[in-house]
Amino acid sequence: MKNRLTKKNIVSLAEKSLKEVKNSQWVENVKKEYLGKEGVITHFFKIISREKKIKKKKEIGILLNEWKKKLVEKIISIEKKLKKKYQIEGIKSSIDIYLEGKKNPLGNFHPLTQIIQDIYDIFLPLGYRIVKGPEVETEENNFTLLNMPSGHPARDMQDTFYLKNNFLLRTQTTAIQPRLMKKNPNTELKIISIGKVYRRDEDDSTHTHQFTQFDCFVVGKDISFNYLKKTLEWLVRKLFNRNQIIRFRPSYFPFTEPSIEVDSLCSLCRGKGCGTCKKTGWIEIAGAGLIHPSVLKNCSFNSRKFTGFAFAFGLERILMLKYGIEDIRHFYTNDARFLHQFRMNN
Ligand SMILES: [Zn+2]
């Protein structure tokens, strides 16, 4: 049938071919069937080229050309659509190895962990021993043996969370002193102890019900106040990596005699007075003193032969001063924007 070159046949075949090409899956088949070397249109052109009747040759030639033109246009348009479709699908399904990948953000140590490590690095070469005490402590170690018997007014300053059977959440890492001294009577000791302590404080910008304390004590022969003072000055210089201005102020603690408090110039206002330093220009960073003879006696030490010093720092306060942090609560809210600022220190 396809060999019969009649007008009717051409019109009918043209319609059929254009219909077929609408189905994108058949484009290649249509191209081959109608336009290929052995295709219908190619075949008809060969026949008409040999036609002797000029009029028929012209009429059929025009019909064939129109058909071919329409079919080719249709095929080009379909192929364009297909190309676009494959490009989009290609992007979706393929992996471009040159695109930047997803980064897994690296974590960093919490600033408190960093400063604890710094303190270990400062003290370990000097022969100090690290001891960790329990956070649930006996009332005896936390208060009684430290010269604060039941009913002593100084207990009020360190009110805490009491548990059953005279246990409590320790208010100070100083509780490590009786714990160790009782076990090692009349022995020279150089101890540092760092950990969480608890107070029944109202939370504000410089107080929280839980904070991190660093306690240091030395007992031995001829441990003088000057030894304490020089140790504190040297430690502050090491911790801040600069000459942080500090002052020693006479104070009172039941477990030391004489007692001092160490204040640091407020780095947020440079001593002018601000909310963080409660308008005083100074922030208390440590309590210190020579170990009270009664404490030595309570812990089975000969207070005539042995003397000692002790001091305790709140580590959050040190970090606040060092980095100009205005609120102690930032350390516990787990906000990555705050914590990532300490990346460079790892
Ligand atoms: Zn200030």
Coordinates of N, CA and C and ligand atoms in Angstrom, one line a residue, residues 266-283, ligand 1:
C266 N 36.8 44.1 87.6 CA 35.8 43.7 86.6 C 36.2 44.0 85.2
S267 N 36.3 42.9 84.4 CA 36.8 43.2 83.0 C 35.7 43.8 82.1
L268 N 34.5 43.7 82.5 CA 33.4 44.2 81.7 C 33.3 45.7 81.8
C269 N 33.6 46.3 83.0 CA 33.5 47.8 83.1 C 34.9 48.4 83.4
R270 N 35.9 47.5 83.5 CA 37.3 48.0 83.9 C 37.3 48.8 85.2
G271 N 36.5 48.3 86.2 CA 36.5 48.9 87.5 C 35.5 50.1 87.7
K272 N 34.8 50.5 86.6 CA 33.9 51.7 86.7 C 32.6 51.3 87.5
G273 N 32.2 50.0 87.4 CA 31.0 49.6 88.1 C 29.9 49.3 87.0
C274 N 29.4 48.0 87.1 CA 28.4 47.6 86.1 C 27.4 46.6 86.8
G275 N 26.5 46.1 86.1 CA 25.5 45.2 86.7 C 26.2 43.9 87.2
T276 N 27.1 43.4 86.4 CA 27.8 42.2 86.7 C 28.6 42.3 88.0
C277 N 29.3 43.4 88.2 CA 30.1 43.5 89.5 C 29.3 44.3 90.6
K278 N 28.0 44.4 90.3 CA 27.1 45.1 91.3 C 27.6 46.5 91.7
K279 N 28.1 47.2 90.6 CA 28.5 48.6 90.7 C 29.8 48.8 91.6
T280 N 30.5 47.7 91.9 CA 31.6 47.8 92.8 C 32.9 47.9 92.0
G281 N 32.9 47.5 90.8 CA 34.2 47.5 90.0 C 35.0 46.2 90.2
W282 N 34.6 45.4 91.2 CA 35.4 44.2 91.5 C 34.5 43.0 91.6
I283 N 35.1 41.8 91.2 CA 34.3 40.6 91.3 C 35.1 39.6 92.2
Ligands
ZN1 ZN 31.8 45.7 86.3

